[in-house]
Amino acid sequence: IASCLVGSEMCIRDSYVNQPMRLFSEKGSAVQGQFAGVDEQGQLVLRQRLNGSGEARFTIAPADVVHVERIDE
């Protein structure tokens, strides 16, 4: 999945958009949410629904991702 994330935006768009996942960084942190795509700077974007209305968005560089888990809902 990491090579897919780095290598082909179309692969990402077709396979992972709106999929719940957890990304682990090389610094040991984790981000969980629905995969929203790749932004203009090439960062991976995950979004989380907040209680009530609204959402939070998190970005991470593909090179910083060391592990990806798809989460079954």
Coordinates of C-alpha atoms in Angstrom, one line a residue:
I1 CA 0.0 0.0 0.0
A2 CA 2.9 2.4 0.7
S3 CA 4.2 2.1 -2.8
C4 CA 0.7 2.7 -4.1
L5 CA 0.4 5.8 -1.9
V6 CA 3.6 7.2 -3.2
G7 CA 3.5 6.0 -6.8
S8 CA 0.0 6.5 -8.2
E9 CA -2.6 9.1 -7.2
M10 CA -5.1 7.3 -9.4
C11 CA -4.4 4.0 -7.6
I12 CA -5.1 5.8 -4.3
R13 CA -8.3 7.5 -5.6
D14 CA -9.7 4.2 -7.0
S15 CA -8.9 2.0 -4.1
Y16 CA -8.8 3.9 -0.8
V17 CA -10.8 7.1 -0.9
N18 CA -13.4 7.1 1.9
Q19 CA -11.9 3.9 3.4
P20 CA -11.4 4.0 7.2
M21 CA -7.7 3.5 8.0
R22 CA -5.0 4.2 10.5
L23 CA -1.6 5.6 9.4
F24 CA 1.5 5.2 11.7
S25 CA 4.4 7.6 11.3
E26 CA 8.1 6.9 11.7
K27 CA 7.9 9.1 14.8
G28 CA 5.6 6.7 16.5
S29 CA 2.4 8.6 16.2
A30 CA -0.8 7.4 14.6
V31 CA -3.7 9.1 12.8
Q32 CA -7.1 7.5 12.2
G33 CA -9.9 8.5 9.9
Q34 CA -11.3 8.2 6.4
F35 CA -8.8 8.6 3.6
A36 CA -9.7 11.8 1.8
G37 CA -6.9 11.8 -0.9
V38 CA -3.8 13.7 -1.6
D39 CA -3.5 17.5 -1.3
E40 CA -1.7 19.9 -3.5
Q41 CA 1.6 19.4 -1.6
G42 CA 1.4 15.7 -2.0
Q43 CA 0.4 15.1 1.6
L44 CA -2.0 12.2 2.5
V45 CA -5.2 13.5 4.0
L46 CA -7.4 11.7 6.5
R47 CA -10.6 13.2 7.9
Q48 CA -12.5 12.5 11.1
R49 CA -16.1 13.3 11.8
L50 CA -16.4 15.3 15.0
N51 CA -19.2 14.9 17.6
G52 CA -22.0 17.1 16.4
S53 CA -21.2 18.9 13.2
G54 CA -17.9 19.4 11.4
E55 CA -14.8 17.4 10.8
A56 CA -11.1 17.5 11.4
R57 CA -8.5 16.9 8.7
F58 CA -5.0 15.5 9.2
T59 CA -2.1 15.4 6.7
I60 CA 1.0 13.3 6.6
A61 CA 3.8 13.0 4.1
P62 CA 3.8 9.6 2.3
A63 CA 7.5 9.2 3.2
D64 CA 6.7 9.5 6.9
V65 CA 4.2 6.6 6.8
V66 CA 5.7 3.3 8.1
H67 CA 2.5 1.2 8.5
V68 CA -1.0 1.4 7.2
E69 CA -4.0 -0.5 8.7
R70 CA -7.4 -0.6 6.9
I71 CA -10.2 -0.5 9.5
D72 CA -13.3 -2.6 9.0
E73 CA -16.4 -0.8 10.0

